[in-house]
Amino acid sequence: MPFRFFLLLALLLSAAAAAQPAWHLEPEVAAEKMKKSAGLRILDLRPAARFAESHLPGALSLPYRDTSFRRRLAAIPKSTPLLLYGKNGEEGRDATERLRALGYKNAFSLQGGINWWALGDAPLEGPRAGVGISLAEYDSLRRGDLVLVDFGADWCGYCPDVNSSVTAIGAANPGTLTAISLDADLHPGLCKSLGVDAFPTLLLYQGGRLVWRQVGWISRADIERKVRRGLREFIPTVTPRRPGRNVEWDQ
């Protein structure tokens, strides 16, 4: 039985690898291409603000969703070797497929986008020199009295609903609950460190200690119940003084 299982797994992985077009490169292959391809242009397809935070070495910003994309692309000769990437593999693959159809036959994309690149500890440029917040920054954020962290992704069907619930609950409890929403695609290293590999995932911290973990969709009412319980349990109790003459109990 174990042999059959691993054989099936190997076949599935081989099929997935075979399904990738030859121009959709793994990070290690892309790194070699960056070293050896003369005149290679690296194009970052993410919004300009993300590019300003961190990007692949030598990359140029060409936001794929920007209205100026086609106009700026036209300035690049179609014979130019290109390496395109987004925050994940799909964005780069879609853009490269489109460019190759337009005649850019030397266009390639980066599997997993900047996320996979960063996970492999490959070099990045920019003030953050990384993707998303670090584990140390996260540890600092979670050390409030009561902190609810929502990990989601824009390709996750249930994530927007859960995210709106978390945002609303945070707004309804100012000063007592800190609600934080993190894009998993921008925090691959953090997700790996925390064991977050399915979305949405909610993590509730009380005084820096994890007290609740939820994976998958959950209703706003159920989230509120967990938060209310956390708020009740965290309310500090005052120890009364021993009763005596003219001494009242502290309230």
Short mmCIF file of C-alpha atoms in Angstrom, two decimals:
data_model
loop_
_atom_site.label_atom_id
_atom_site.label_comp_id
_atom_site.label_asym_id
_atom_site.label_seq_id
_atom_site.Cartn_x
_atom_site.Cartn_y
_atom_site.Cartn_z
CA MET A 1 0.00 0.00 0.00
CA PRO A 2 2.74 2.57 0.85
CA PHE A 3 4.56 1.75 -2.39
CA ARG A 4 1.38 2.35 -4.42
CA PHE A 5 0.80 5.61 -2.62
CA PHE A 6 4.30 6.95 -3.33
CA LEU A 7 4.11 5.72 -6.92
CA LEU A 8 0.86 7.62 -7.41
CA LEU A 9 2.37 10.72 -5.76
CA ALA A 10 5.39 10.55 -8.04
CA LEU A 11 3.17 10.25 -11.11
CA LEU A 12 1.07 13.24 -10.02
CA LEU A 13 4.17 15.37 -9.42
CA SER A 14 5.61 14.36 -12.77
CA ALA A 15 2.35 15.25 -14.50
CA ALA A 16 2.27 18.66 -12.78
CA ALA A 17 5.85 19.37 -13.84
CA ALA A 18 5.13 18.27 -17.40
CA ALA A 19 2.10 20.58 -17.52
CA GLN A 20 4.35 23.63 -17.09
CA PRO A 21 5.45 25.22 -20.37
CA ALA A 22 9.19 25.28 -21.04
CA TRP A 23 9.27 29.07 -20.67
CA HIS A 24 7.84 28.93 -17.11
CA LEU A 25 11.10 28.63 -15.17
CA GLU A 26 11.83 27.36 -11.68
CA PRO A 27 13.72 29.89 -9.52
CA GLU A 28 17.03 28.00 -9.80
CA VAL A 29 16.77 27.87 -13.61
CA ALA A 30 15.76 31.54 -13.73
CA ALA A 31 18.79 32.47 -11.60
CA GLU A 32 21.10 30.74 -14.08
CA LYS A 33 19.39 32.51 -16.97
CA MET A 34 19.93 35.85 -15.23
CA LYS A 35 23.67 35.11 -15.06
CA LYS A 36 24.12 33.84 -18.61
CA SER A 37 21.62 35.70 -20.83
CA ALA A 38 23.16 38.85 -22.30
CA GLY A 39 20.74 41.76 -22.52
CA LEU A 40 18.11 40.06 -20.34
CA ARG A 41 15.49 42.45 -18.96
CA ILE A 42 13.74 41.51 -15.74
CA LEU A 43 10.23 42.93 -15.47
CA ASP A 44 8.37 43.21 -12.16
CA LEU A 45 4.62 43.05 -12.88
CA ARG A 46 3.45 43.99 -9.37
CA PRO A 47 2.15 47.44 -8.39
CA ALA A 48 4.83 50.12 -8.19
CA ALA A 49 4.50 50.36 -4.39
CA ARG A 50 5.40 46.69 -4.01
CA PHE A 51 8.33 47.08 -6.38
CA ALA A 52 9.62 49.99 -4.29
CA GLU A 53 9.70 47.75 -1.20
CA SER A 54 11.67 44.88 -2.74
CA HIS A 55 12.37 43.34 -6.14
CA LEU A 56 14.71 41.01 -8.00
CA PRO A 57 18.18 42.44 -8.64
CA GLY A 58 18.22 44.69 -11.69
CA ALA A 59 14.45 44.44 -12.25
CA LEU A 60 12.38 47.20 -13.86
CA SER A 61 8.87 48.07 -12.72
CA LEU A 62 6.17 47.39 -15.32
CA PRO A 63 2.85 46.94 -13.46
CA TYR A 64 0.74 44.45 -15.39
CA ARG A 65 -2.60 45.94 -14.31
CA ASP A 66 -1.57 49.51 -15.09
CA THR A 67 -3.19 51.24 -18.06
CA SER A 68 0.26 52.20 -19.36
CA PHE A 69 1.42 48.58 -19.64
CA ARG A 70 0.90 48.16 -23.39
CA ARG A 71 2.41 51.57 -24.20
CA ARG A 72 5.55 50.95 -22.13
CA LEU A 73 5.86 47.40 -23.45
CA ALA A 74 5.86 48.69 -27.04
CA ALA A 75 9.17 50.45 -26.33
CA ILE A 76 10.88 47.08 -25.81
CA PRO A 77 12.05 45.30 -29.00
CA LYS A 78 10.35 41.94 -29.47
CA SER A 79 13.71 40.18 -29.81
CA THR A 80 14.71 41.21 -26.25
CA PRO A 81 15.05 38.32 -23.77
CA LEU A 82 12.62 38.97 -20.90
CA LEU A 83 12.05 37.44 -17.49
CA LEU A 84 8.67 38.38 -16.02
CA TYR A 85 7.43 37.84 -12.49
CA GLY A 86 4.57 38.84 -10.22
CA LYS A 87 3.83 38.12 -6.57
CA ASN A 88 2.93 34.53 -7.49
CA GLY A 89 3.43 32.26 -10.45
CA GLU A 90 0.06 32.81 -12.11
CA GLU A 91 0.52 36.52 -12.76
CA GLY A 92 3.89 36.02 -14.43
CA ARG A 93 2.68 33.05 -16.43
CA ASP A 94 -0.43 34.85 -17.72
CA ALA A 95 1.57 37.92 -18.73
CA THR A 96 4.28 35.85 -20.44
CA GLU A 97 1.70 33.84 -22.36
CA ARG A 98 0.18 37.09 -23.55
CA LEU A 99 3.56 38.56 -24.55
CA ARG A 100 4.62 35.46 -26.46
CA ALA A 101 1.35 35.64 -28.41
CA LEU A 102 2.27 39.25 -29.26
CA GLY A 103 5.61 38.14 -30.69
CA TYR A 104 7.95 38.28 -27.68
CA LYS A 105 9.27 34.76 -28.25
CA ASN A 106 12.15 35.22 -25.79
CA ALA A 107 9.85 35.98 -22.88
CA PHE A 108 10.05 33.72 -19.82
CA SER A 109 8.25 33.72 -16.47
CA LEU A 110 9.33 32.86 -12.94
CA GLN A 111 7.49 29.97 -11.27
CA GLY A 112 6.04 31.04 -7.93
CA GLY A 113 6.86 34.69 -8.60
CA ILE A 114 8.82 36.71 -6.09
CA ASN A 115 7.42 34.55 -3.28
CA TRP A 116 9.21 31.37 -4.36
CA TRP A 117 12.30 33.43 -5.13
CA ALA A 118 12.35 34.83 -1.58
CA LEU A 119 11.66 31.42 -0.01
CA GLY A 120 14.86 30.13 -1.57
CA ASP A 121 16.84 32.94 0.13
CA ALA A 122 17.70 34.37 -3.30
CA PRO A 123 18.88 38.01 -3.32
CA LEU A 124 16.44 40.92 -3.41
CA GLU A 125 16.94 44.65 -3.73
CA GLY A 126 15.02 47.42 -1.98
CA PRO A 127 14.67 48.93 1.49
CA ARG A 128 12.93 45.83 2.87
CA ALA A 129 15.26 43.35 1.11
CA GLY A 130 12.53 40.78 1.68
CA VAL A 131 8.87 40.03 1.09
CA GLY A 132 6.32 41.00 3.73
CA ILE A 133 7.05 41.48 7.43
CA SER A 134 9.69 39.42 9.20
CA LEU A 135 9.07 36.89 11.96
CA ALA A 136 10.60 39.32 14.46
CA GLU A 137 8.20 42.07 13.36
CA TYR A 138 5.29 39.62 13.60
CA ASP A 139 6.32 38.60 17.13
CA SER A 140 6.24 42.25 18.12
CA LEU A 141 2.76 42.73 16.65
CA ARG A 142 1.21 39.69 18.34
CA ARG A 143 2.27 40.70 21.84
CA GLY A 144 -0.71 42.95 22.47
CA ASP A 145 -3.44 42.12 24.99
CA LEU A 146 -5.67 40.45 22.40
CA VAL A 147 -4.59 40.16 18.75
CA LEU A 148 -6.50 38.49 15.90
CA VAL A 149 -4.45 37.75 12.77
CA ASP A 150 -6.12 36.87 9.48
CA PHE A 151 -4.02 35.18 6.77
CA GLY A 152 -5.71 35.26 3.36
CA ALA A 153 -5.02 35.47 -0.36
CA ASP A 154 -6.74 37.19 -3.26
CA TRP A 155 -7.20 33.84 -5.08
CA CYS A 156 -8.92 32.29 -2.05
CA GLY A 157 -12.71 32.19 -2.46
CA TYR A 158 -13.59 32.25 1.25
CA CYS A 159 -10.95 34.81 2.27
CA PRO A 160 -12.80 38.07 1.44
CA ASP A 161 -15.80 37.08 3.58
CA VAL A 162 -13.66 36.10 6.57
CA ASN A 163 -11.49 39.20 6.12
CA SER A 164 -14.52 41.52 6.17
CA SER A 165 -15.69 39.82 9.38
CA VAL A 166 -12.29 40.28 11.04
CA THR A 167 -12.13 43.94 9.94
CA ALA A 168 -15.63 44.63 11.29
CA ILE A 169 -14.92 42.90 14.61
CA GLY A 170 -11.70 44.86 15.01
CA ALA A 171 -13.53 48.13 14.33
CA ALA A 172 -16.20 47.20 16.89
CA ASN A 173 -13.60 46.60 19.63
CA PRO A 174 -11.18 49.55 19.49
CA GLY A 175 -8.58 49.59 22.21
CA THR A 176 -9.31 46.02 23.30
CA LEU A 177 -8.71 43.97 20.15
CA THR A 178 -6.05 44.44 17.47
CA ALA A 179 -7.12 42.92 14.13
CA ILE A 180 -4.38 42.31 11.56
CA SER A 181 -4.90 41.07 8.00
CA LEU A 182 -1.93 39.66 6.09
CA ASP A 183 -1.72 38.67 2.43
CA ALA A 184 -0.22 35.18 2.42
CA ASP A 185 1.29 35.74 -1.03
CA LEU A 186 3.34 38.62 0.40
CA HIS A 187 4.45 36.63 3.45
CA PRO A 188 5.62 33.20 2.24
CA GLY A 189 8.47 33.03 4.74
CA LEU A 190 6.22 34.01 7.65
CA CYS A 191 3.57 31.45 6.63
CA LYS A 192 6.25 28.76 6.45
CA SER A 193 7.55 29.66 9.91
CA LEU A 194 4.06 29.60 11.43
CA GLY A 195 2.90 26.47 9.60
CA VAL A 196 0.16 28.38 7.79
CA ASP A 197 -0.47 26.52 4.52
CA ALA A 198 -4.25 26.76 4.00
CA PHE A 199 -6.46 29.82 3.77
CA PRO A 200 -8.11 31.59 5.36
CA THR A 201 -6.31 30.95 8.65
CA LEU A 202 -7.12 32.90 11.82
CA LEU A 203 -4.76 33.08 14.78
CA LEU A 204 -5.91 34.60 18.09
CA TYR A 205 -3.22 35.67 20.56
CA GLN A 206 -3.74 36.64 24.18
CA GLY A 207 -0.78 38.40 25.74
CA GLY A 208 1.43 36.98 23.00
CA ARG A 209 0.23 33.38 23.52
CA LEU A 210 -1.68 31.55 20.80
CA VAL A 211 -5.10 30.58 22.22
CA TRP A 212 -7.08 29.75 19.07
CA ARG A 213 -6.40 28.67 15.51
CA GLN A 214 -9.02 28.39 12.79
CA VAL A 215 -8.43 27.08 9.25
CA GLY A 216 -11.12 27.57 6.60
CA TRP A 217 -14.32 29.58 6.47
CA ILE A 218 -16.02 30.59 9.70
CA SER A 219 -18.98 32.86 10.36
CA ARG A 220 -18.63 36.29 11.89
CA ALA A 221 -20.78 35.20 14.84
CA ASP A 222 -18.40 32.33 15.65
CA ILE A 223 -15.37 34.61 15.41
CA GLU A 224 -17.07 37.11 17.72
CA ARG A 225 -17.78 34.35 20.26
CA LYS A 226 -14.08 33.46 20.39
CA VAL A 227 -13.08 37.11 20.70
CA ARG A 228 -15.63 37.78 23.48
CA ARG A 229 -14.33 34.77 25.38
CA GLY A 230 -10.78 36.04 24.98
CA LEU A 231 -11.77 39.50 26.19
CA ARG A 232 -13.54 38.07 29.24
CA GLU A 233 -10.65 35.83 30.18
CA PHE A 234 -8.12 38.61 29.80
CA ILE A 235 -9.94 41.13 32.03
CA PRO A 236 -7.63 41.42 35.07
CA THR A 237 -9.23 40.61 38.41
CA VAL A 238 -8.55 42.78 41.45
CA THR A 239 -7.70 40.93 44.64
CA PRO A 240 -9.78 42.42 47.49
CA ARG A 241 -8.14 43.52 50.74
CA ARG A 242 -9.06 41.61 53.85
CA PRO A 243 -12.28 43.18 55.19
CA GLY A 244 -11.95 45.05 58.44
CA ARG A 245 -13.24 48.07 60.30
CA ASN A 246 -13.97 51.02 57.95
CA VAL A 247 -12.33 49.18 55.03
CA GLU A 248 -14.34 48.52 51.86
CA TRP A 249 -13.60 45.88 49.26
CA ASP A 250 -11.94 47.16 46.11
CA GLN A 251 -14.18 47.11 43.08
#
